[in-house]
Amino acid sequence: MYSSPNPLQPKVGLVLTGGGARAAYQVGVLRAIASMLPKVRKNPFPIICGTSAGAFNAVSLAISARNYHKGLEELSAVWENAHVGQAYRSDPAGVFGNAFRWLSSLLWGGWIKQRSAISLLDNAPLAEMLERHLPFQGIQRSIQTGALSALGITAWGYTSGQSVTFYQGADNIVPWKRERRIGVATCIGVEHLMASSAIPLLFPAVRINREYFGDGSMRQLAPISPALHLGAERVLVIGVRKSVESPPDRVKVDSYPTLAQIGGHIMGSIFLDSLDVDLERLQRINTTLRMIPEERLQTNEMGLRPVECMVISPSLEINTLAEQHALALPRTLRLFFRAIGAMRRDGSSLLSYILFEEPFCRALIDLGYRDTLPRKRQILQFLGMETVCEDDDNPSTKLVAE
C-alpha cells in the first residue's frame, strides 16, 4: 500500500536538457523512476523545464501530469518508434533541395532580402506531428488540478540576444529579468517547441510575437535557473553526456577535421557545456552558503539559498552508440552525411544529435533505464520519499514523506 504525498514534501524541479535524438535517454531515466512509484500517481515533478528536444519531453509530461505512468507510456511509444522522417524531411527532394537553397542563400543572401526560412533541413514534419499528438490544453488542466505548478520552455532570441523562458504556471509566479535571460508568462504551444529546438543552420528560426527565436540551448548561461525562478526547492537534472572525471589524452592527428567533426563540437558547445558550468557554479554557491551562519543566511538581501541538485547522466559514450546504429538512417541521408564525414568515427558526435531512428532511440532508452535503477533509494529520498517496507510475495514499496 502507499501513502498520499505529504504537502510538506520539497518542490522538486525537473530539468530536461537539449541534445536532439540524445533526449531519448531522458525517457529511459523517467521510466525507471516511474517503476519506483505507485501505478496510479501524479507526476512527481511539480515544476518541469525543457530546452530543445528536452522541451518535447517536458511538454508531454506536463500534459499528462495527472497520470505520470500513462503519460510516460505515450511518450515512450513516440521515441521507441522514432524515424527521421517524423523530425525532418528525409526524401531526396527534401534533403538535397533544402541543401541547394541553403547554399544559394549563403552565396546570394547578402544581395536578396530574406523573406522565407532557410535551413539545411526541413523540420515541417515535426511541427505536424506535434500538432497532431500533443493536446496543449492539457497543460492548463494539469495546473488547475494541482498536478503541475509550472512548465518552462526556453528559446533564444536572435534580435534581443536574450535567453527567454516561456512559462505557463500558477498565478503566483513572478516573471523575472536577469542579465541576458528573462521569464515570460504565456500559453505554451507548438511554436514554442519549434523555436526551442531550432538548431542554428540545421532548422529554421521561428517567429513568436515580434522576434525570431532559435534553439534554447544557445548561450543558455544558467540552464538550472528557470526551475528555481519557477519555485523549485530541489532540482533533478537529466543530462545527455557521459560525465568525464579526467580530460582525455591528447593525441597527434595528421588529417584536417571534417565538417561533421567541427559540427559535433559546435553542437556540444550549444547543448552540453553550459550545463556543466552551471552545475559547478551551483556547487560553489552551496559550499559558500554552508559557511554562513544560519541567522545571517535567513536575512541575506540577495535571497540566496542552498539548492540540492541531483544529476543523472549516461554511463556510456552516446557517440559510440550512434556509430553502431548509423546504418539505420535512410539511404539518402547516409549519402548526405557521409559526404560531410558524419558516418566516420570522428563525426559520430554530430550524428548522435540527428539520428532519430528506432534502434538508436531504443538503445538510449534502455541505457537511461539501466543507469537509473541502481539509484532507487537515493532518488526516492531526493523526491521526499523513503522506502519503508517491501512485501516479498507481492513486491511493492510503501512511500511516506521524508
Short mmCIF file of C-alpha atoms in Angstrom, two decimals:
data_model
loop_
_atom_site.label_atom_id
_atom_site.label_comp_id
_atom_site.label_asym_id
_atom_site.label_seq_id
_atom_site.Cartn_x
_atom_site.Cartn_y
_atom_site.Cartn_z
CA MET A 1 0.00 0.00 0.00
CA TYR A 2 1.01 3.62 -0.45
CA SER A 3 0.54 6.77 1.49
CA SER A 4 -0.55 10.05 -0.04
CA PRO A 5 2.15 12.63 -0.74
CA ASN A 6 2.74 14.97 2.18
CA PRO A 7 2.15 18.66 1.35
CA LEU A 8 5.44 19.43 3.11
CA GLN A 9 7.40 17.41 0.57
CA PRO A 10 10.05 19.52 -1.19
CA LYS A 11 9.01 21.01 -4.51
CA VAL A 12 11.25 19.18 -6.99
CA GLY A 13 12.03 20.71 -10.36
CA LEU A 14 12.90 18.55 -13.38
CA VAL A 15 15.38 19.97 -15.90
CA LEU A 16 15.47 18.26 -19.30
CA THR A 17 18.38 19.47 -21.39
CA GLY A 18 18.71 19.71 -25.16
CA GLY A 19 20.57 17.28 -27.35
CA GLY A 20 18.47 16.26 -30.35
CA ALA A 21 18.00 12.50 -30.57
CA ARG A 22 20.03 12.11 -27.37
CA ALA A 23 16.91 13.21 -25.47
CA ALA A 24 15.63 9.63 -25.79
CA TYR A 25 17.95 8.87 -22.86
CA GLN A 26 15.74 11.06 -20.67
CA VAL A 27 12.77 8.80 -21.38
CA GLY A 28 14.66 5.78 -20.05
CA VAL A 29 15.52 7.64 -16.85
CA LEU A 30 11.92 8.76 -16.37
CA ARG A 31 10.64 5.23 -16.99
CA ALA A 32 12.95 3.87 -14.31
CA ILE A 33 11.67 6.50 -11.86
CA ALA A 34 8.10 5.54 -12.77
CA SER A 35 8.86 1.92 -11.87
CA MET A 36 9.77 3.10 -8.36
CA LEU A 37 6.42 4.84 -7.81
CA PRO A 38 2.82 3.65 -7.35
CA LYS A 39 0.96 2.80 -10.52
CA VAL A 40 -1.67 5.49 -10.01
CA ARG A 41 0.30 8.58 -9.12
CA LYS A 42 0.51 12.10 -10.40
CA ASN A 43 3.74 13.47 -11.79
CA PRO A 44 6.40 13.68 -9.01
CA PHE A 45 7.88 16.84 -10.55
CA PRO A 46 5.59 19.85 -9.99
CA ILE A 47 8.00 22.06 -11.95
CA ILE A 48 9.24 20.93 -15.36
CA CYS A 49 11.68 22.82 -17.56
CA GLY A 50 12.79 21.74 -21.02
CA THR A 51 15.08 23.02 -23.72
CA SER A 52 15.36 21.95 -27.35
CA ALA A 53 14.50 18.23 -27.68
CA GLY A 54 14.10 18.13 -23.91
CA ALA A 55 11.22 20.58 -24.36
CA PHE A 56 9.19 17.90 -26.19
CA ASN A 57 9.59 15.54 -23.25
CA ALA A 58 8.78 18.36 -20.81
CA VAL A 59 5.51 19.31 -22.54
CA SER A 60 4.43 15.67 -22.81
CA LEU A 61 4.99 15.18 -19.07
CA ALA A 62 3.17 18.41 -18.25
CA ILE A 63 0.11 17.46 -20.30
CA SER A 64 -0.12 14.06 -18.57
CA ALA A 65 0.92 15.28 -15.10
CA ARG A 66 -2.25 13.84 -13.53
CA ASN A 67 -1.15 10.34 -14.53
CA TYR A 68 2.64 10.08 -14.71
CA HIS A 69 2.71 6.42 -15.82
CA LYS A 70 0.19 6.83 -18.63
CA GLY A 71 1.99 9.89 -19.91
CA LEU A 72 5.31 8.08 -19.94
CA GLU A 73 3.82 5.17 -21.86
CA GLU A 74 2.67 7.56 -24.58
CA LEU A 75 6.00 9.42 -24.63
CA SER A 76 7.94 6.15 -24.78
CA ALA A 77 5.86 4.96 -27.72
CA VAL A 78 6.86 8.04 -29.71
CA TRP A 79 10.59 7.58 -29.09
CA GLU A 80 10.56 3.79 -29.47
CA ASN A 81 9.05 4.14 -32.93
CA ALA A 82 11.06 7.18 -33.99
CA HIS A 83 12.05 7.79 -37.59
CA VAL A 84 13.95 10.76 -39.01
CA GLY A 85 11.03 11.42 -41.35
CA GLN A 86 9.00 12.44 -38.29
CA ALA A 87 11.58 15.09 -37.35
CA TYR A 88 12.67 16.38 -40.76
CA ARG A 89 12.27 15.54 -44.44
CA SER A 90 14.47 12.61 -45.41
CA ASP A 91 13.37 12.14 -49.04
CA PRO A 92 15.85 13.10 -51.82
CA ALA A 93 13.88 16.19 -52.84
CA GLY A 94 13.63 17.37 -49.25
CA VAL A 95 17.27 16.74 -48.35
CA PHE A 96 19.07 17.94 -51.46
CA GLY A 97 16.51 20.61 -52.35
CA ASN A 98 16.87 22.21 -48.94
CA ALA A 99 20.66 21.91 -49.10
CA PHE A 100 20.67 23.68 -52.50
CA ARG A 101 18.50 26.53 -51.18
CA TRP A 102 20.75 26.81 -48.12
CA LEU A 103 23.88 27.06 -50.26
CA SER A 104 22.17 29.56 -52.56
CA SER A 105 21.28 31.65 -49.55
CA LEU A 106 24.94 31.66 -48.48
CA LEU A 107 26.01 32.81 -51.93
CA TRP A 108 23.29 35.36 -52.66
CA GLY A 109 21.73 36.07 -49.26
CA GLY A 110 23.54 39.37 -48.94
CA TRP A 111 22.01 40.64 -52.18
CA ILE A 112 18.45 39.46 -51.71
CA LYS A 113 16.19 40.33 -48.79
CA GLN A 114 15.34 37.12 -46.94
CA ARG A 115 11.59 36.53 -46.90
CA SER A 116 11.35 32.81 -46.08
CA ALA A 117 13.05 30.41 -43.69
CA ILE A 118 16.29 28.91 -44.98
CA SER A 119 17.85 25.91 -43.27
CA LEU A 120 19.84 22.81 -44.10
CA LEU A 121 16.96 20.50 -43.09
CA ASP A 122 13.18 20.90 -43.33
CA ASN A 123 11.53 20.13 -39.97
CA ALA A 124 7.95 20.73 -41.12
CA PRO A 125 7.06 17.06 -40.38
CA LEU A 126 7.92 17.63 -36.71
CA ALA A 127 5.50 20.55 -36.41
CA GLU A 128 2.75 18.47 -37.99
CA MET A 129 3.38 15.56 -35.61
CA LEU A 130 3.38 17.80 -32.53
CA GLU A 131 0.11 19.47 -33.51
CA ARG A 132 -1.41 16.05 -34.12
CA HIS A 133 -0.29 14.31 -30.91
CA LEU A 134 0.06 16.97 -28.20
CA PRO A 135 -3.16 18.41 -26.72
CA PHE A 136 -1.61 21.58 -25.33
CA GLN A 137 -4.79 22.49 -23.45
CA GLY A 138 -3.88 19.65 -21.09
CA ILE A 139 -1.10 21.81 -19.60
CA GLN A 140 -3.61 24.21 -18.05
CA ARG A 141 -5.77 21.34 -16.81
CA SER A 142 -2.74 19.89 -15.03
CA ILE A 143 -2.09 23.27 -13.39
CA GLN A 144 -5.72 23.73 -12.35
CA THR A 145 -5.88 20.29 -10.73
CA GLY A 146 -2.65 20.87 -8.80
CA ALA A 147 -0.71 18.13 -10.58
CA LEU A 148 1.61 20.74 -12.08
CA SER A 149 2.90 24.02 -10.72
CA ALA A 150 4.73 25.32 -13.79
CA LEU A 151 6.16 24.39 -17.18
CA GLY A 152 9.04 26.34 -18.69
CA ILE A 153 10.34 26.17 -22.28
CA THR A 154 13.47 28.13 -23.18
CA ALA A 155 14.37 29.65 -26.57
CA TRP A 156 16.99 32.13 -27.78
CA GLY A 157 16.00 35.49 -29.25
CA TYR A 158 18.07 36.39 -32.32
CA THR A 159 17.32 40.11 -32.10
CA SER A 160 17.34 40.72 -28.35
CA GLY A 161 20.16 38.27 -27.63
CA GLN A 162 18.21 37.03 -24.61
CA SER A 163 17.53 33.56 -23.31
CA VAL A 164 13.75 33.62 -22.92
CA THR A 165 11.92 31.08 -20.79
CA PHE A 166 8.28 30.97 -21.83
CA TYR A 167 6.37 29.58 -18.88
CA GLN A 168 2.84 28.55 -18.05
CA GLY A 169 2.05 28.09 -14.39
CA ALA A 170 0.32 29.14 -11.21
CA ASP A 171 -0.76 32.77 -10.83
CA ASN A 172 1.69 33.47 -8.01
CA ILE A 173 4.78 33.00 -10.22
CA VAL A 174 6.52 36.32 -10.84
CA PRO A 175 8.24 37.00 -14.22
CA TRP A 176 11.96 37.55 -13.85
CA LYS A 177 14.66 39.50 -15.59
CA ARG A 178 18.36 38.82 -15.25
CA GLU A 179 21.40 39.56 -17.39
CA ARG A 180 20.63 38.11 -20.85
CA ARG A 181 17.76 35.94 -19.55
CA ILE A 182 14.10 36.58 -18.77
CA GLY A 183 10.93 34.72 -17.91
CA VAL A 184 7.72 35.44 -19.83
CA ALA A 185 4.28 34.11 -18.91
CA THR A 186 2.34 32.68 -21.84
CA CYS A 187 0.27 29.73 -23.03
CA ILE A 188 2.72 27.13 -24.33
CA GLY A 189 2.04 25.98 -27.89
CA VAL A 190 3.72 24.17 -30.75
CA GLU A 191 5.52 27.35 -31.82
CA HIS A 192 7.44 27.43 -28.54
CA LEU A 193 8.62 23.85 -29.02
CA MET A 194 9.67 24.51 -32.60
CA ALA A 195 11.55 27.64 -31.55
CA SER A 196 13.28 25.92 -28.64
CA SER A 197 14.54 23.16 -30.95
CA ALA A 198 15.51 25.31 -33.95
CA ILE A 199 19.18 24.29 -34.10
CA PRO A 200 21.10 27.05 -35.91
CA LEU A 201 21.60 26.40 -39.66
CA LEU A 202 20.05 22.92 -39.42
CA PHE A 203 16.47 24.06 -38.69
CA PRO A 204 14.71 27.38 -39.40
CA ALA A 205 14.17 30.04 -36.76
CA VAL A 206 10.60 30.53 -35.53
CA ARG A 207 8.84 33.86 -35.10
CA ILE A 208 6.97 34.40 -31.83
CA ASN A 209 5.28 37.77 -31.45
CA ARG A 210 7.81 40.30 -32.81
CA GLU A 211 11.05 38.29 -32.70
CA TYR A 212 12.65 35.24 -34.31
CA PHE A 213 13.84 32.54 -31.93
CA GLY A 214 16.31 29.69 -32.20
CA ASP A 215 17.39 26.71 -30.13
CA GLY A 216 17.12 27.45 -26.41
CA SER A 217 20.46 25.81 -25.64
CA MET A 218 22.32 28.60 -27.40
CA ARG A 219 24.14 30.73 -24.85
CA GLN A 220 21.89 29.40 -22.09
CA LEU A 221 24.21 30.57 -19.34
CA ALA A 222 22.16 29.13 -16.47
CA PRO A 223 20.10 26.06 -17.50
CA ILE A 224 19.05 25.36 -13.91
CA SER A 225 17.92 28.92 -13.21
CA PRO A 226 14.39 28.75 -14.77
CA ALA A 227 13.41 25.89 -12.47
CA LEU A 228 14.48 27.91 -9.44
CA HIS A 229 12.61 31.01 -10.61
CA LEU A 230 9.50 28.86 -11.05
CA GLY A 231 9.73 27.77 -7.41
CA ALA A 232 11.79 24.57 -7.32
CA GLU A 233 13.44 23.79 -3.97
CA ARG A 234 15.38 20.82 -5.34
CA VAL A 235 16.40 20.12 -8.92
CA LEU A 236 16.80 16.84 -10.78
CA VAL A 237 18.80 17.28 -13.98
CA ILE A 238 18.88 14.61 -16.67
CA GLY A 239 21.93 15.18 -18.84
CA VAL A 240 22.77 13.64 -22.20
CA ARG A 241 26.56 13.41 -21.98
CA LYS A 242 28.76 10.98 -20.08
CA SER A 243 30.49 12.62 -17.13
CA VAL A 244 34.25 12.80 -17.63
CA GLU A 245 36.33 12.73 -14.45
CA SER A 246 39.63 13.43 -16.21
CA PRO A 247 40.44 15.08 -19.56
CA PRO A 248 41.14 12.72 -22.48
CA ASP A 249 44.68 12.05 -23.60
CA ARG A 250 46.00 14.40 -26.26
CA VAL A 251 46.87 12.51 -29.44
CA LYS A 252 48.64 13.53 -32.59
CA VAL A 253 46.47 13.86 -35.69
CA ASP A 254 47.52 14.21 -39.31
CA SER A 255 44.23 14.97 -41.08
CA TYR A 256 42.20 18.16 -41.03
CA PRO A 257 38.92 17.85 -39.06
CA THR A 258 35.86 17.04 -41.17
CA LEU A 259 32.82 19.28 -41.39
CA ALA A 260 30.94 16.75 -39.23
CA GLN A 261 33.68 16.74 -36.60
CA ILE A 262 33.60 20.52 -36.39
CA GLY A 263 29.80 20.46 -36.32
CA GLY A 264 29.84 17.92 -33.49
CA HIS A 265 31.98 20.20 -31.35
CA ILE A 266 29.68 23.13 -32.13
CA MET A 267 26.69 21.03 -31.07
CA GLY A 268 28.46 20.07 -27.86
CA SER A 269 29.15 23.71 -27.03
CA ILE A 270 25.50 24.58 -27.69
CA PHE A 271 23.84 21.69 -25.86
CA LEU A 272 26.21 20.44 -23.20
CA ASP A 273 28.89 22.81 -21.94
CA SER A 274 26.68 25.40 -20.23
CA LEU A 275 25.08 22.75 -18.01
CA ASP A 276 28.46 21.62 -16.67
CA VAL A 277 29.42 25.22 -15.92
CA ASP A 278 26.09 25.94 -14.20
CA LEU A 279 26.34 22.83 -12.03
CA GLU A 280 29.85 23.83 -10.98
CA ARG A 281 28.58 27.33 -10.13
CA LEU A 282 25.73 25.87 -8.08
CA GLN A 283 28.12 23.68 -6.11
CA ARG A 284 30.35 26.66 -5.33
CA ILE A 285 27.38 28.75 -4.15
CA ASN A 286 26.13 25.89 -1.95
CA THR A 287 29.60 25.47 -0.43
CA THR A 288 29.83 29.19 0.28
CA LEU A 289 26.36 29.34 1.85
CA ARG A 290 27.18 26.45 4.20
CA MET A 291 29.91 28.64 5.68
CA ILE A 292 27.44 31.42 6.56
CA PRO A 293 25.70 31.26 9.98
CA GLU A 294 22.02 30.29 9.73
CA GLU A 295 20.76 33.57 11.21
CA ARG A 296 22.73 35.58 8.65
CA LEU A 297 21.52 33.35 5.83
CA GLN A 298 17.86 33.97 6.68
CA THR A 299 18.34 37.74 6.39
CA ASN A 300 20.50 37.91 3.25
CA GLU A 301 19.19 40.56 0.87
CA MET A 302 20.07 38.67 -2.31
CA GLY A 303 17.73 35.81 -1.41
CA LEU A 304 20.42 33.17 -1.86
CA ARG A 305 19.66 29.71 -0.52
CA PRO A 306 21.28 26.29 -0.81
CA VAL A 307 19.75 24.19 -3.59
CA GLU A 308 20.06 20.43 -3.56
CA CYS A 309 20.72 19.11 -7.05
CA MET A 310 20.85 15.58 -8.43
CA VAL A 311 22.24 14.73 -11.86
CA ILE A 312 21.62 11.57 -13.86
CA SER A 313 23.75 11.24 -16.98
CA PRO A 314 24.81 8.44 -19.38
CA SER A 315 27.32 5.87 -18.21
CA LEU A 316 28.42 5.24 -21.80
CA GLU A 317 29.56 7.48 -24.64
CA ILE A 318 26.49 8.24 -26.73
CA ASN A 319 28.73 8.87 -29.75
CA THR A 320 29.67 5.18 -29.70
CA LEU A 321 26.00 4.14 -29.74
CA ALA A 322 25.35 6.48 -32.65
CA GLU A 323 28.19 4.95 -34.63
CA GLN A 324 26.77 1.47 -34.02
CA HIS A 325 23.33 2.45 -35.35
CA ALA A 326 24.35 4.79 -38.18
CA LEU A 327 23.13 2.38 -40.87
CA ALA A 328 19.57 2.77 -39.57
CA LEU A 329 19.39 6.08 -41.45
CA PRO A 330 17.61 6.17 -44.81
CA ARG A 331 19.94 5.78 -47.80
CA THR A 332 19.55 9.41 -48.90
CA LEU A 333 20.65 10.70 -45.52
CA ARG A 334 23.52 8.22 -45.31
CA LEU A 335 24.86 9.60 -48.60
CA PHE A 336 24.40 13.17 -47.40
CA PHE A 337 26.04 12.64 -44.00
CA ARG A 338 28.83 10.52 -45.47
CA ALA A 339 29.71 13.46 -47.71
CA ILE A 340 30.34 15.67 -44.67
CA GLY A 341 32.11 12.96 -42.67
CA ALA A 342 29.31 12.21 -40.18
CA MET A 343 29.42 8.46 -40.88
CA ARG A 344 33.02 8.27 -39.69
CA ARG A 345 34.02 7.67 -36.08
CA ASP A 346 35.25 11.24 -35.60
CA GLY A 347 31.93 12.53 -36.97
CA SER A 348 29.65 10.36 -34.80
CA SER A 349 29.14 13.20 -32.33
CA LEU A 350 27.17 15.20 -34.90
CA LEU A 351 25.31 12.04 -35.91
CA SER A 352 24.17 11.42 -32.32
CA TYR A 353 22.11 14.62 -32.35
CA ILE A 354 20.19 13.92 -35.56
CA LEU A 355 19.87 10.11 -35.53
CA PHE A 356 16.12 9.98 -34.85
CA GLU A 357 15.84 6.29 -35.66
CA GLU A 358 14.19 3.50 -33.68
CA PRO A 359 17.26 1.30 -32.94
CA PHE A 360 19.33 4.22 -31.63
CA CYS A 361 16.49 5.71 -29.57
CA ARG A 362 15.63 2.32 -28.05
CA ALA A 363 19.28 1.82 -27.11
CA LEU A 364 19.30 5.21 -25.38
CA ILE A 365 16.06 4.49 -23.51
CA ASP A 366 17.49 1.18 -22.32
CA LEU A 367 20.71 2.90 -21.21
CA GLY A 368 18.79 5.54 -19.25
CA TYR A 369 16.70 2.85 -17.56
CA ARG A 370 19.76 0.80 -16.56
CA ASP A 371 21.65 3.86 -15.33
CA THR A 372 18.79 4.91 -13.05
CA LEU A 373 17.52 1.73 -11.39
CA PRO A 374 20.56 1.23 -9.09
CA ARG A 375 19.94 4.69 -7.60
CA LYS A 376 16.42 3.89 -6.41
CA ARG A 377 16.90 4.68 -2.71
CA GLN A 378 18.76 7.92 -3.48
CA ILE A 379 16.08 9.05 -5.94
CA LEU A 380 13.17 8.31 -3.61
CA GLN A 381 14.85 10.24 -0.82
CA PHE A 382 15.52 13.13 -3.19
CA LEU A 383 11.84 13.20 -4.19
CA GLY A 384 10.91 13.42 -0.50
CA MET A 385 10.01 9.74 -0.12
CA GLU A 386 11.64 6.91 1.74
CA THR A 387 11.40 3.13 1.35
CA VAL A 388 9.69 1.73 4.43
CA CYS A 389 8.93 -1.89 3.73
CA GLU A 390 8.76 -4.45 0.96
CA ASP A 391 6.40 -7.39 0.63
CA ASP A 392 8.30 -10.39 -0.73
CA ASP A 393 5.16 -12.12 -2.05
CA ASN A 394 3.85 -9.06 -3.80
CA PRO A 395 6.80 -6.66 -4.19
CA SER A 396 5.71 -3.11 -3.53
CA THR A 397 7.18 -0.13 -1.82
CA LYS A 398 5.36 1.98 0.75
CA LEU A 399 6.21 5.64 0.32
CA VAL A 400 5.98 8.25 3.02
CA ALA A 401 7.13 11.84 3.32
CA GLU A 402 10.78 12.15 4.22
#
